[in-house]
PDB file of C-alpha atoms in Angstrom:
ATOM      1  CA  UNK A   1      24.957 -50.393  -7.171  1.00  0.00           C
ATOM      2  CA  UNK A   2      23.347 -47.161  -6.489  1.00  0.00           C
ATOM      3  CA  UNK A   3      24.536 -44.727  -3.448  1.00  0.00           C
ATOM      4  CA  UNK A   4      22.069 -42.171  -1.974  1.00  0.00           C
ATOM      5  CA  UNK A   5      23.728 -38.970  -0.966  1.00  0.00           C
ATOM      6  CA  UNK A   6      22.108 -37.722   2.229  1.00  0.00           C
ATOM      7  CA  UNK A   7      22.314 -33.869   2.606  1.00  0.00           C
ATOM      8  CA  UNK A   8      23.104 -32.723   6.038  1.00  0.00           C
ATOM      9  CA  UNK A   9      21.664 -29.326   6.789  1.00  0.00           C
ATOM     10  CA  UNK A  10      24.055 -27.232   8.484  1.00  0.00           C
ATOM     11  CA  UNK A  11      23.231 -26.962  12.295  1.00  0.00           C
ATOM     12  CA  UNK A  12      23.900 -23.170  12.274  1.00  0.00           C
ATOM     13  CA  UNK A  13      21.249 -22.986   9.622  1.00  0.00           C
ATOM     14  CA  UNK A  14      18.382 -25.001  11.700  1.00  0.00           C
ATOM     15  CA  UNK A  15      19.481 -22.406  14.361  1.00  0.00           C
ATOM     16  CA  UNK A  16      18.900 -19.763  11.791  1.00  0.00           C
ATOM     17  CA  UNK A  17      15.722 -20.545  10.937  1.00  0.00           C
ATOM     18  CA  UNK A  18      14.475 -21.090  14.470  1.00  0.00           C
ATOM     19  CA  UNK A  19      15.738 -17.797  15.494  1.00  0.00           C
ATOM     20  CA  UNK A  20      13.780 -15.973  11.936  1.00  0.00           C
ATOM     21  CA  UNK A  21      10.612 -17.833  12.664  1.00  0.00           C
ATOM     22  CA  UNK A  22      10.438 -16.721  16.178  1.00  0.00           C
ATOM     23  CA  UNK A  23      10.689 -12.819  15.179  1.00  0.00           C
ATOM     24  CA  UNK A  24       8.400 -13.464  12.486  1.00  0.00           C
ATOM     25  CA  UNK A  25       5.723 -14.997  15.000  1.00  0.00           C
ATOM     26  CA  UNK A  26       6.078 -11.963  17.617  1.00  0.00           C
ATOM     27  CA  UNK A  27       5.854 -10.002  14.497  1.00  0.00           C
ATOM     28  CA  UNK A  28       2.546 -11.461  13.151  1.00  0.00           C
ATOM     29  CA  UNK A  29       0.908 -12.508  16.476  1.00  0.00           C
ATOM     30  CA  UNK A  30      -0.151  -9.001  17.448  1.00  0.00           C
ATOM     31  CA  UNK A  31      -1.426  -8.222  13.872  1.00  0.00           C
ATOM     32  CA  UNK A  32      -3.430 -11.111  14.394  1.00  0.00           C
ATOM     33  CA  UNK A  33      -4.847 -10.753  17.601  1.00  0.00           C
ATOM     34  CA  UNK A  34      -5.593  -7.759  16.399  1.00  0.00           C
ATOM     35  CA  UNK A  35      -7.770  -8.766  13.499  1.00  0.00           C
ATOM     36  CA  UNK A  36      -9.119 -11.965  16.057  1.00  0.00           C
ATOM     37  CA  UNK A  37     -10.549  -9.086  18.306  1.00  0.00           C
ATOM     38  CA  UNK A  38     -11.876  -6.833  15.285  1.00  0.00           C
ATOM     39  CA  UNK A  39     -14.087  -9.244  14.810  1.00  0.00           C
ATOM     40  CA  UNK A  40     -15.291 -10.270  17.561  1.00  0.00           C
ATOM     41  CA  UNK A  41     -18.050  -8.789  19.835  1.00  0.00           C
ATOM     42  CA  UNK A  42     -16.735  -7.051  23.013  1.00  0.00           C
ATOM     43  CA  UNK A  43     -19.408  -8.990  25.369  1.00  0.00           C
ATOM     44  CA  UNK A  44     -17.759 -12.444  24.368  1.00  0.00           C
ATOM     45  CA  UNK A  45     -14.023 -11.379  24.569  1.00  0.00           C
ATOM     46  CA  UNK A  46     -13.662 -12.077  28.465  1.00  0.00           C
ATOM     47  CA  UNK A  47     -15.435 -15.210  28.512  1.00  0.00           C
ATOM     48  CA  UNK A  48     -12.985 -16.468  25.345  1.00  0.00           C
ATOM     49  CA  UNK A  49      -9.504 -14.640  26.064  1.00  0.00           C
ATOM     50  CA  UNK A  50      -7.794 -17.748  25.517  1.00  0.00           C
ATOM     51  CA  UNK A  51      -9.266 -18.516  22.451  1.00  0.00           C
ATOM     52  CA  UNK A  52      -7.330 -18.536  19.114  1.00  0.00           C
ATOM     53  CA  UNK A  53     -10.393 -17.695  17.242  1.00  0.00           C
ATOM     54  CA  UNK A  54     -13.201 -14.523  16.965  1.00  0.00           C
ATOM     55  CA  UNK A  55     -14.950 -14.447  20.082  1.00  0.00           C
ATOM     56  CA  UNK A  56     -18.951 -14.540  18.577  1.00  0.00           C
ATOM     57  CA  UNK A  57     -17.548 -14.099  14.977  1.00  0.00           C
ATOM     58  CA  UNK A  58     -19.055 -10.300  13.839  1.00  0.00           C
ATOM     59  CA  UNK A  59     -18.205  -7.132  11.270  1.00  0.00           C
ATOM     60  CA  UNK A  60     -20.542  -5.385  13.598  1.00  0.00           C
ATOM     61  CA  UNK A  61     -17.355  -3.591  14.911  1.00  0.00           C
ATOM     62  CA  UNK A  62     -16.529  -2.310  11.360  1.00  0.00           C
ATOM     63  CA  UNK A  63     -20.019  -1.203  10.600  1.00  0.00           C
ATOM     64  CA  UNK A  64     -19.631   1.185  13.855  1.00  0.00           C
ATOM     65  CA  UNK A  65     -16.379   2.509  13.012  1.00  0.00           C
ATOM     66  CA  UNK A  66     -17.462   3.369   9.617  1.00  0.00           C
ATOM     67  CA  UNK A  67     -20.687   4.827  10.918  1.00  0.00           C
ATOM     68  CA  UNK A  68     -23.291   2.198   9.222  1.00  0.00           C
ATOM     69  CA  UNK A  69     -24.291   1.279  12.655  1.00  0.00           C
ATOM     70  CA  UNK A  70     -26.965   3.802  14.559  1.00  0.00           C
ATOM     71  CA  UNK A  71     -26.416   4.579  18.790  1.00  0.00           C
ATOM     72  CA  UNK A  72     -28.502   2.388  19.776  1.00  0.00           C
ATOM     73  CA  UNK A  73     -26.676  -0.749  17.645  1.00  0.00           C
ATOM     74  CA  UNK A  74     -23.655   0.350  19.037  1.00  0.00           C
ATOM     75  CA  UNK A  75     -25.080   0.357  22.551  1.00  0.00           C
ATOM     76  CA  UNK A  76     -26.212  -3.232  21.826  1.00  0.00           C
ATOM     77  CA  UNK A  77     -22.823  -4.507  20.710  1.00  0.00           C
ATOM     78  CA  UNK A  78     -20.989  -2.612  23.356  1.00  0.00           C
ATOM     79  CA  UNK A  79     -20.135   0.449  21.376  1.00  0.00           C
ATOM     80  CA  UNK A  80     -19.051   4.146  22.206  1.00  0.00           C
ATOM     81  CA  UNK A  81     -22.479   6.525  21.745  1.00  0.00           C
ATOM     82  CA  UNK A  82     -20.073   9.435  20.651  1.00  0.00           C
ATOM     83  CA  UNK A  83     -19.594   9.299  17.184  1.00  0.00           C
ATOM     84  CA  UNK A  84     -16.464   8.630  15.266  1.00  0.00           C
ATOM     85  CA  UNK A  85     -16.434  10.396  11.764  1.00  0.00           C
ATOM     86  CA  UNK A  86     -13.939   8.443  10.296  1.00  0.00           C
ATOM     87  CA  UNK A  87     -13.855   9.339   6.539  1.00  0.00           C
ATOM     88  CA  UNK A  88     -13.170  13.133   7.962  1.00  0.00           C
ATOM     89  CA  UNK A  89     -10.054  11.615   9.993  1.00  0.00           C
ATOM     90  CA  UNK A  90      -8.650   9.018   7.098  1.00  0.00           C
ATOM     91  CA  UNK A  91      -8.889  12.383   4.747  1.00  0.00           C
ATOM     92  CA  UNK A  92      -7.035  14.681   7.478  1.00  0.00           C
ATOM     93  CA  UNK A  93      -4.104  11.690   7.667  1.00  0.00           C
ATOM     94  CA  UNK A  94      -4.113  11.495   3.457  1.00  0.00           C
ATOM     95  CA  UNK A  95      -3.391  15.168   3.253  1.00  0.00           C
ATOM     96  CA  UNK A  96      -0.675  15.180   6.062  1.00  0.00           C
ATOM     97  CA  UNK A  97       0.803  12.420   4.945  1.00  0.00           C
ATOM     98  CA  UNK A  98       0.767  12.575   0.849  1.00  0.00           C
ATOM     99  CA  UNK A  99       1.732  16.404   0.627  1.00  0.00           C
ATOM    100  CA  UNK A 100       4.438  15.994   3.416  1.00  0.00           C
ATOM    101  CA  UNK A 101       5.705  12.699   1.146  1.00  0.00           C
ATOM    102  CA  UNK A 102       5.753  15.073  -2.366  1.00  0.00           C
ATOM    103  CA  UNK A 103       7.688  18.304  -0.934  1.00  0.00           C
ATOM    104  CA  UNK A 104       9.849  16.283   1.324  1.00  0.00           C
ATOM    105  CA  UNK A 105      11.323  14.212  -1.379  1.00  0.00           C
ATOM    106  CA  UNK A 106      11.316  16.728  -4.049  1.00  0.00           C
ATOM    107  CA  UNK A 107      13.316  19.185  -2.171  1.00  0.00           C
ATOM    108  CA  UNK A 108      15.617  16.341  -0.399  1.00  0.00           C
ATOM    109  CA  UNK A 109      16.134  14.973  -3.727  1.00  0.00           C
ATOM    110  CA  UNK A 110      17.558  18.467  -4.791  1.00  0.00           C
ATOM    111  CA  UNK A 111      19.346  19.354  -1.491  1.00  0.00           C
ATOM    112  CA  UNK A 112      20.743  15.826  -1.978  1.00  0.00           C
ATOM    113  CA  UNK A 113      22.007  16.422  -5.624  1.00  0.00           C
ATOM    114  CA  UNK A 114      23.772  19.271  -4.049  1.00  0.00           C
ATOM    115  CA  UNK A 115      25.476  17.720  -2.256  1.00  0.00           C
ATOM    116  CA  UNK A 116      26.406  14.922  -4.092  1.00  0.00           C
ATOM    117  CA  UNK A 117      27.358  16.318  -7.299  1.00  0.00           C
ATOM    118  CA  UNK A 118      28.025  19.945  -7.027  1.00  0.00           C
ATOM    119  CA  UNK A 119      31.480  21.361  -5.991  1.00  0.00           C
ATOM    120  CA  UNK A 120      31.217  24.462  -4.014  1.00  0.00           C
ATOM    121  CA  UNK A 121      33.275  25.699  -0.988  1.00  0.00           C
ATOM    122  CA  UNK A 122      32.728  24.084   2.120  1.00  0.00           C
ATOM    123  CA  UNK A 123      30.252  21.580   0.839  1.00  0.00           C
ATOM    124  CA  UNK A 124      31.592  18.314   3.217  1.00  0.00           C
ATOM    125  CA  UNK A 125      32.130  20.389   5.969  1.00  0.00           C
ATOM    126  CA  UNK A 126      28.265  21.607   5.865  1.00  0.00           C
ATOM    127  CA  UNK A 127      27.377  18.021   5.282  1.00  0.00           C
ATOM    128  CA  UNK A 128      28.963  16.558   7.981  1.00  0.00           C
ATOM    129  CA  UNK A 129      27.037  19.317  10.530  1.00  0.00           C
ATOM    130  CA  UNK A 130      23.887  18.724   8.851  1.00  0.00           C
ATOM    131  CA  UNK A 131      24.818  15.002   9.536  1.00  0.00           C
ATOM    132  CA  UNK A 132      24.448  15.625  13.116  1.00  0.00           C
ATOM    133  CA  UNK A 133      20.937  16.397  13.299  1.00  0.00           C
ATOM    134  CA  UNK A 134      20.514  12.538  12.764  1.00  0.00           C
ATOM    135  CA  UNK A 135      21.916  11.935  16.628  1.00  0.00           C
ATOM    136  CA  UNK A 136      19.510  14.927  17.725  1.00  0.00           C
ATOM    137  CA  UNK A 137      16.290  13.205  19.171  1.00  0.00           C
ATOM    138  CA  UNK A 138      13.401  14.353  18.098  1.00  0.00           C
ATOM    139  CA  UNK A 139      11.688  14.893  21.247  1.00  0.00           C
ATOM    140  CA  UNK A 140      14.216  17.889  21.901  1.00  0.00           C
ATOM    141  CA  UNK A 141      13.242  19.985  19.288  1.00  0.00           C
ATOM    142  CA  UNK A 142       9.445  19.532  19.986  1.00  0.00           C
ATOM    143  CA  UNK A 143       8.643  22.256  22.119  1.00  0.00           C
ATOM    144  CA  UNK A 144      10.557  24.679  20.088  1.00  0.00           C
ATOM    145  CA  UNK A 145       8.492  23.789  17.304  1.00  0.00           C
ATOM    146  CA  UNK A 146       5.143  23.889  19.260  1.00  0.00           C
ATOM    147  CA  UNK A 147       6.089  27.503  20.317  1.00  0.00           C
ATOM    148  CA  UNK A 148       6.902  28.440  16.358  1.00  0.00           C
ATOM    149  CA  UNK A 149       4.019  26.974  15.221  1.00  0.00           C
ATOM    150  CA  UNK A 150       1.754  28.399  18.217  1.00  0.00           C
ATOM    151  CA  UNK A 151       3.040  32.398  17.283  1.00  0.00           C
ATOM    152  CA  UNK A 152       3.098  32.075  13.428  1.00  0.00           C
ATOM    153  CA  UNK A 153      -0.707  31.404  14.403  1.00  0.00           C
ATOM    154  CA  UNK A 154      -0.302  27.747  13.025  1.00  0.00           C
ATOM    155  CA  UNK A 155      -2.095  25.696  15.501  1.00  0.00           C
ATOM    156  CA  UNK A 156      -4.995  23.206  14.729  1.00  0.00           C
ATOM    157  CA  UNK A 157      -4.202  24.079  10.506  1.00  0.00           C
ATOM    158  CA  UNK A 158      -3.216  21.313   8.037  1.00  0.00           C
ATOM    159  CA  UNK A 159       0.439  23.737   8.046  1.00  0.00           C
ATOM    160  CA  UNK A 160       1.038  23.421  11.226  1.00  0.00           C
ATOM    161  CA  UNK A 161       0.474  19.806  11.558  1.00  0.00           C
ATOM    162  CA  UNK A 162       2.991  19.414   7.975  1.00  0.00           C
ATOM    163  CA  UNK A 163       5.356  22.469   8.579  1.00  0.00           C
ATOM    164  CA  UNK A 164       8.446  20.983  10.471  1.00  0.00           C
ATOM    165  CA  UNK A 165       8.921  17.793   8.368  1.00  0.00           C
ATOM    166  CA  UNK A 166       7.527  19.318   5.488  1.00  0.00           C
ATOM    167  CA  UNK A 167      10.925  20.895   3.502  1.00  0.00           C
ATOM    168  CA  UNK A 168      13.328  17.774   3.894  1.00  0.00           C
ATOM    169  CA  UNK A 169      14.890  15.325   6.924  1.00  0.00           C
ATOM    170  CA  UNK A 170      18.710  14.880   7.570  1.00  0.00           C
ATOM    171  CA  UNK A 171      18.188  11.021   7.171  1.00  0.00           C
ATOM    172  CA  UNK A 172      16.286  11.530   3.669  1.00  0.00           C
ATOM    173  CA  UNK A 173      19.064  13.817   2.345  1.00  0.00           C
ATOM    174  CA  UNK A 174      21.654  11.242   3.255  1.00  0.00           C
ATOM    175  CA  UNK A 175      19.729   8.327   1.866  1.00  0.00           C
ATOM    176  CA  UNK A 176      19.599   9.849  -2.083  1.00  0.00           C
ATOM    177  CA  UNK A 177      22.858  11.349  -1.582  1.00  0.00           C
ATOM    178  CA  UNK A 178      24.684   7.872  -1.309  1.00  0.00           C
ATOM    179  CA  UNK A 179      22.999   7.335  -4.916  1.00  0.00           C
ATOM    180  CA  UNK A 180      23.382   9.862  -6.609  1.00  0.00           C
ATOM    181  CA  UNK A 181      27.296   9.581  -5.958  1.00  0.00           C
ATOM    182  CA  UNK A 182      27.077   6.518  -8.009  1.00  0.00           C
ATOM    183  CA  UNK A 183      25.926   7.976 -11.036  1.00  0.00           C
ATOM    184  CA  UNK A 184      28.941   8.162 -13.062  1.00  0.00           C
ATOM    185  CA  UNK A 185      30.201  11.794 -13.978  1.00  0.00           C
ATOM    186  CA  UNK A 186      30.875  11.069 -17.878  1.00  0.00           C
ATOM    187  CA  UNK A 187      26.814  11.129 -18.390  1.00  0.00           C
ATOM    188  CA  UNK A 188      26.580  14.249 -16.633  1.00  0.00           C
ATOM    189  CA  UNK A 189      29.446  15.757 -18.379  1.00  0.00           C
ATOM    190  CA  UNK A 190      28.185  14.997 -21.829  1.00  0.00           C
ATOM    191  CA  UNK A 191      24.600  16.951 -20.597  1.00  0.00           C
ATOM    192  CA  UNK A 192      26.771  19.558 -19.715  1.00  0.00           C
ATOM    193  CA  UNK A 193      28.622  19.700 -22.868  1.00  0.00           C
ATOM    194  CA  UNK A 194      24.963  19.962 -24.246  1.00  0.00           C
ATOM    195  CA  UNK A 195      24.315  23.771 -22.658  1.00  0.00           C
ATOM    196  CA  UNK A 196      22.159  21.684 -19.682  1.00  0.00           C
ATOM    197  CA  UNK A 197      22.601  23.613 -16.460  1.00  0.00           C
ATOM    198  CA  UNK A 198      22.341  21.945 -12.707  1.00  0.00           C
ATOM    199  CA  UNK A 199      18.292  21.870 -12.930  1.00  0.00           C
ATOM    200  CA  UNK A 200      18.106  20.871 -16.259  1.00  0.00           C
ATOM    201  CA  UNK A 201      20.431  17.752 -15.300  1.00  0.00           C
ATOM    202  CA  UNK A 202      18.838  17.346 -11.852  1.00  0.00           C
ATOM    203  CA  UNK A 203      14.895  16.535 -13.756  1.00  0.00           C
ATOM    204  CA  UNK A 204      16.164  15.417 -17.197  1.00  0.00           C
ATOM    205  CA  UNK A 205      18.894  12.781 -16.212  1.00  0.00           C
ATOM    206  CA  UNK A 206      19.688  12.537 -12.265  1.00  0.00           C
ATOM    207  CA  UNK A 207      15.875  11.752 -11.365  1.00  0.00           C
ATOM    208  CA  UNK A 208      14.752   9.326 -13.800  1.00  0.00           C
ATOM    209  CA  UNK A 209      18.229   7.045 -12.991  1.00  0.00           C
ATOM    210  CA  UNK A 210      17.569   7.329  -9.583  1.00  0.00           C
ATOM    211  CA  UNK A 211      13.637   6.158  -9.580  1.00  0.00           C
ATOM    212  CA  UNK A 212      14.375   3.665  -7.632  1.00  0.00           C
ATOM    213  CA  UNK A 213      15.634   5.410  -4.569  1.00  0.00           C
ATOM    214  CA  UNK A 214      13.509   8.505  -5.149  1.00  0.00           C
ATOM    215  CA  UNK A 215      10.400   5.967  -5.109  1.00  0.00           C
ATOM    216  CA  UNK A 216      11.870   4.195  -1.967  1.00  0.00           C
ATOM    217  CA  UNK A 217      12.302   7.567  -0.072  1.00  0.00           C
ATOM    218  CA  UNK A 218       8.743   8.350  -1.032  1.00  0.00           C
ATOM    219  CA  UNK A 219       7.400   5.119   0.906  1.00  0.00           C
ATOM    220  CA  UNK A 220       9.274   5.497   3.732  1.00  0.00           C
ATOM    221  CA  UNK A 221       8.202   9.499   4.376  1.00  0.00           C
ATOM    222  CA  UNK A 222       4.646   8.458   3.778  1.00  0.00           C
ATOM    223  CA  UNK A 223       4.591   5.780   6.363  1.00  0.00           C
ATOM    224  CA  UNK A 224       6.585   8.077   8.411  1.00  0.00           C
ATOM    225  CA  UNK A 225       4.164  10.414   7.996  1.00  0.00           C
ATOM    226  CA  UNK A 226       0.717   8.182   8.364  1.00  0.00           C
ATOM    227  CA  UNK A 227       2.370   7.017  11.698  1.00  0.00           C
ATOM    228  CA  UNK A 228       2.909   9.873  13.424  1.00  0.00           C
ATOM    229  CA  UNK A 229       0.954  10.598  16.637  1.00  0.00           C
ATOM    230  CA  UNK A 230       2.667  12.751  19.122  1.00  0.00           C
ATOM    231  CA  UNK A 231       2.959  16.376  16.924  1.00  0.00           C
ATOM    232  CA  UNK A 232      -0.205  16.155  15.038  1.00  0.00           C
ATOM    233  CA  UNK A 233      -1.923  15.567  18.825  1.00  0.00           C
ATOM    234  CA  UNK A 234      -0.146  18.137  20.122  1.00  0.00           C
ATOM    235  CA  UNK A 235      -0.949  21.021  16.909  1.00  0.00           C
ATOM    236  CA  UNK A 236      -3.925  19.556  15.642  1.00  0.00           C
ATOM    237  CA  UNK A 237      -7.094  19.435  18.440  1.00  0.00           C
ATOM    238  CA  UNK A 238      -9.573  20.575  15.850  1.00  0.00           C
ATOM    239  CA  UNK A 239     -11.859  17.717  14.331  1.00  0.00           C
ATOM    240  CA  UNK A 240     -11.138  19.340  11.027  1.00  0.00           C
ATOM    241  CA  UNK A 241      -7.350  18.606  10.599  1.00  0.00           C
ATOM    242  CA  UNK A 242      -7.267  15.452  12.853  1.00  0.00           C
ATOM    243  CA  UNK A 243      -5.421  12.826  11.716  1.00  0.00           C
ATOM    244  CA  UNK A 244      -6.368   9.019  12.159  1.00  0.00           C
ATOM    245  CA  UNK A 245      -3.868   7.648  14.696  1.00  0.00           C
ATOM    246  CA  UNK A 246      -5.094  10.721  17.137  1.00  0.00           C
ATOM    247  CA  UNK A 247      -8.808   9.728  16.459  1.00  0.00           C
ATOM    248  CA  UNK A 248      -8.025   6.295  17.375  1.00  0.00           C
ATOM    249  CA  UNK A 249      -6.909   7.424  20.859  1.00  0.00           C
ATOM    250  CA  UNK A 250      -9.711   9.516  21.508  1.00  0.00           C
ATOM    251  CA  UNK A 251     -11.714   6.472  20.628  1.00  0.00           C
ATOM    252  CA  UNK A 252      -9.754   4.579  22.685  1.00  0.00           C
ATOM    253  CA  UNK A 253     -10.340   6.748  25.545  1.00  0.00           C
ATOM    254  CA  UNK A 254     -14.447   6.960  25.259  1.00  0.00           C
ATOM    255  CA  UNK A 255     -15.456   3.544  27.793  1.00  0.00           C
ATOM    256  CA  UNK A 256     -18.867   2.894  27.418  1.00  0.00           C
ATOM    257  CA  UNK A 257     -20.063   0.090  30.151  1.00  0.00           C
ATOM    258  CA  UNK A 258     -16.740   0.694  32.279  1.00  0.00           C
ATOM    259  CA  UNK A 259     -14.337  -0.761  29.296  1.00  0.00           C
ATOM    260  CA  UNK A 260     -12.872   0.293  26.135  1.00  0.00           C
ATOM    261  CA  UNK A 261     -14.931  -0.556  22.508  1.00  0.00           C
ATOM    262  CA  UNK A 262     -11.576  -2.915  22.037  1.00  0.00           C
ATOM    263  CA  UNK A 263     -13.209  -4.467  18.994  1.00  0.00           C
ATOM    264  CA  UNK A 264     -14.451  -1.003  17.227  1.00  0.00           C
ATOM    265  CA  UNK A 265     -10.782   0.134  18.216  1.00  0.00           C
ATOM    266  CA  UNK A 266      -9.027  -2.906  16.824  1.00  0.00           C
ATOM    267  CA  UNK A 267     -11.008  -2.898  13.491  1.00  0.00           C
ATOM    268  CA  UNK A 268     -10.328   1.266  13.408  1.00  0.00           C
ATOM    269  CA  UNK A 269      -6.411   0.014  13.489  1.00  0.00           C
ATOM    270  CA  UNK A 270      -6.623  -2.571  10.886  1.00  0.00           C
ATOM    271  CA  UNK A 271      -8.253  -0.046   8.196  1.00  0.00           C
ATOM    272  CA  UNK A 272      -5.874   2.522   9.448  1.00  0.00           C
ATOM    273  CA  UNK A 273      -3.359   0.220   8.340  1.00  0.00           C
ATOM    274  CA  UNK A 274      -4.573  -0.922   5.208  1.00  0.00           C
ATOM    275  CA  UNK A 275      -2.703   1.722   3.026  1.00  0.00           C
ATOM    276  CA  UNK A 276       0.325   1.167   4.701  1.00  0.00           C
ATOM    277  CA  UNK A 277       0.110  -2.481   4.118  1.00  0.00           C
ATOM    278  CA  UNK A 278      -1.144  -2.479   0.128  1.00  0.00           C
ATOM    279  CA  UNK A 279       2.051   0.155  -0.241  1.00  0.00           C
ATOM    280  CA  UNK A 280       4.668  -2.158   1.232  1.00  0.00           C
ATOM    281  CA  UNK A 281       3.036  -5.522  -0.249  1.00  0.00           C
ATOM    282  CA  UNK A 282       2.890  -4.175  -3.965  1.00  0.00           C
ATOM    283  CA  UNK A 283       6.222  -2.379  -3.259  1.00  0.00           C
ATOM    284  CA  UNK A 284       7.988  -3.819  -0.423  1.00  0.00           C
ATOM    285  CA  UNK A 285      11.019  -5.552  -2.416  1.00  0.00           C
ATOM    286  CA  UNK A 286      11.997  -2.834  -3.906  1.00  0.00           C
ATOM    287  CA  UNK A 287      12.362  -0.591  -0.267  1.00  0.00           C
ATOM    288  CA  UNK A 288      14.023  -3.588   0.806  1.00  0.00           C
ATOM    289  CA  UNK A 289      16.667  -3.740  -2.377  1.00  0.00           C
ATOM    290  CA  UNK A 290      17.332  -0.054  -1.958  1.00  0.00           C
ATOM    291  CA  UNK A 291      17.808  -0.028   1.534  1.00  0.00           C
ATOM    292  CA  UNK A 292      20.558  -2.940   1.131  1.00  0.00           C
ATOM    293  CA  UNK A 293      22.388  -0.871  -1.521  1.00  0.00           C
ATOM    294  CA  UNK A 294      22.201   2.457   0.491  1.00  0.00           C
ATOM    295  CA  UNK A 295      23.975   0.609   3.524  1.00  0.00           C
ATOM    296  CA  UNK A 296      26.530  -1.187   0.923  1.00  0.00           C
ATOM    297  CA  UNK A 297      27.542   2.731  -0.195  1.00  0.00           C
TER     298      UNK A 297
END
């Protein structure tokens, strides 16, 4: 005689899982209305807003924002007639965002290292202030910065747009600090022993066992950095430092026919996006796994 075990599932669990599943569908749903309207045409959205699917299935909103479509195709399809130079604006956000992401982390990697393994007088006490510009929003220190910027003569330059978050951030310095406390002190010792100084240490052994972090950090900035909207719109007017995510309110704002190009604005935000997306889907676990130990320290 054979007995069959029947597994009960835990009710909390079901609960559990209900409770992920909705987040994760008001998490997805707007990405995918928003690649449902990319490609569609903007004459058929109103008749089919309750439609699941592309409205008039078309890439015709893609070919405008990447400027393979001429005025009077994008007058057909519903369109903007300004034009929208959008390899200009995706190679204004690269160079905000990739040389804010290298000087950031290098020097909060070594203002981090200070503090984490170098004894000097004072060193928590200065810590625990420069803690505190964590609670400061960062809305307050705006218009200081805007007036800084604006007298060093700053305004609508690639260093202007780069120049406040460009050294370090409180929250990065933090982050790499709670690693590099774990490293233990005998290997750093024995480098000493060796005639290494504090730099030598810092490249040669702090750096490549703390990869891991270093890498995370650099993810984080650069997202940071590709999403920001507010101070590059405010420093950087000029079509020659513009970054993406102003362009794609100025597109926003151009209404041909009474109403918004919503489909050449939608497919603008998915490519916008794209980097952002291939960076956390070929690296995404391991942001995750350092995040987790960074809150366990």
């Amino acid at each position: 005689m054979t007995t069959t075990a029947t597994r009960r599932i835990p009710v909390g669990r079901i609960i559990a899982w209900i409770v992920v599943g909705f987040f994760l569908l008001a998490t997805l749903f707007p990405f995918y209305w928003m690649l449902r309207t990319s490609f569609s045409t903007n004459g058929a959205l109103p008749s089919h807003s309750n439609s699941l699917l592309p409205a008039d299935t078309t890439v015709d909103a893609y070919r405008r924002v990447l400027g393979l479509s001429s005025v009077s195709e994008s007058l057909a399809k519903g369109g903007s007639t300004a034009s929208v130079n959008f390899w200009l604006y995706l190679r204004n956000s690269f160079v905000v965002a990739i040389s804010t992401t290298v000087v950031q982390t290098i020097f909060s990697a070594l203002a981090a290292y200070a503090f984490a393994r170098m004894r000097w007088p004072g060193r928590n006490v200065v810590f625990t202030i420069f803690l505190f510009a964590l609670m400061v929003p960062p809305i307050f220190t705006t218009l200081p910065n805007f007036v800084l910027i604006r007298d060093l003569g700053l305004l609508n330059t690639f260093l202007g747009i780069v120049l406040p978050n460009l050294l370090m951030s409180p929250f990065a310095v933090f982050f790499l600090r709670q690693f590099f406390l774990n490293i233990s002190n005998e290997v750093e010792e024995a480098a000493r022993l060796d005639g290494a100084g504090h730099l030598r240490i810092f490249f040669r052994i702090i750096v490549p066992m703390s990869a891991a972090p270093i890498t995370t950090l650099a993810i984080l900035t650069y997202v940071a950095s590709w999403n920001d909207y507010f101070w590059p719109l405010l420093v950087g007017q000029d079509e020659n430092v513009r970054v993406l995510t102003v362009a794609l309110g100025i597109f926003k704002a151009q209404t041909p026919n009474g109403g918004p190009d919503w489909a050449g604005l939608m497919a603008a935000t998915v490519i916008a996006a794209l980097p952002v997306i291939v960076l956390f889907s070929l690296l995404g676990k391991r942001v995750i796994n350092s995040i987790q130990f960074s809150g366990v320290k």
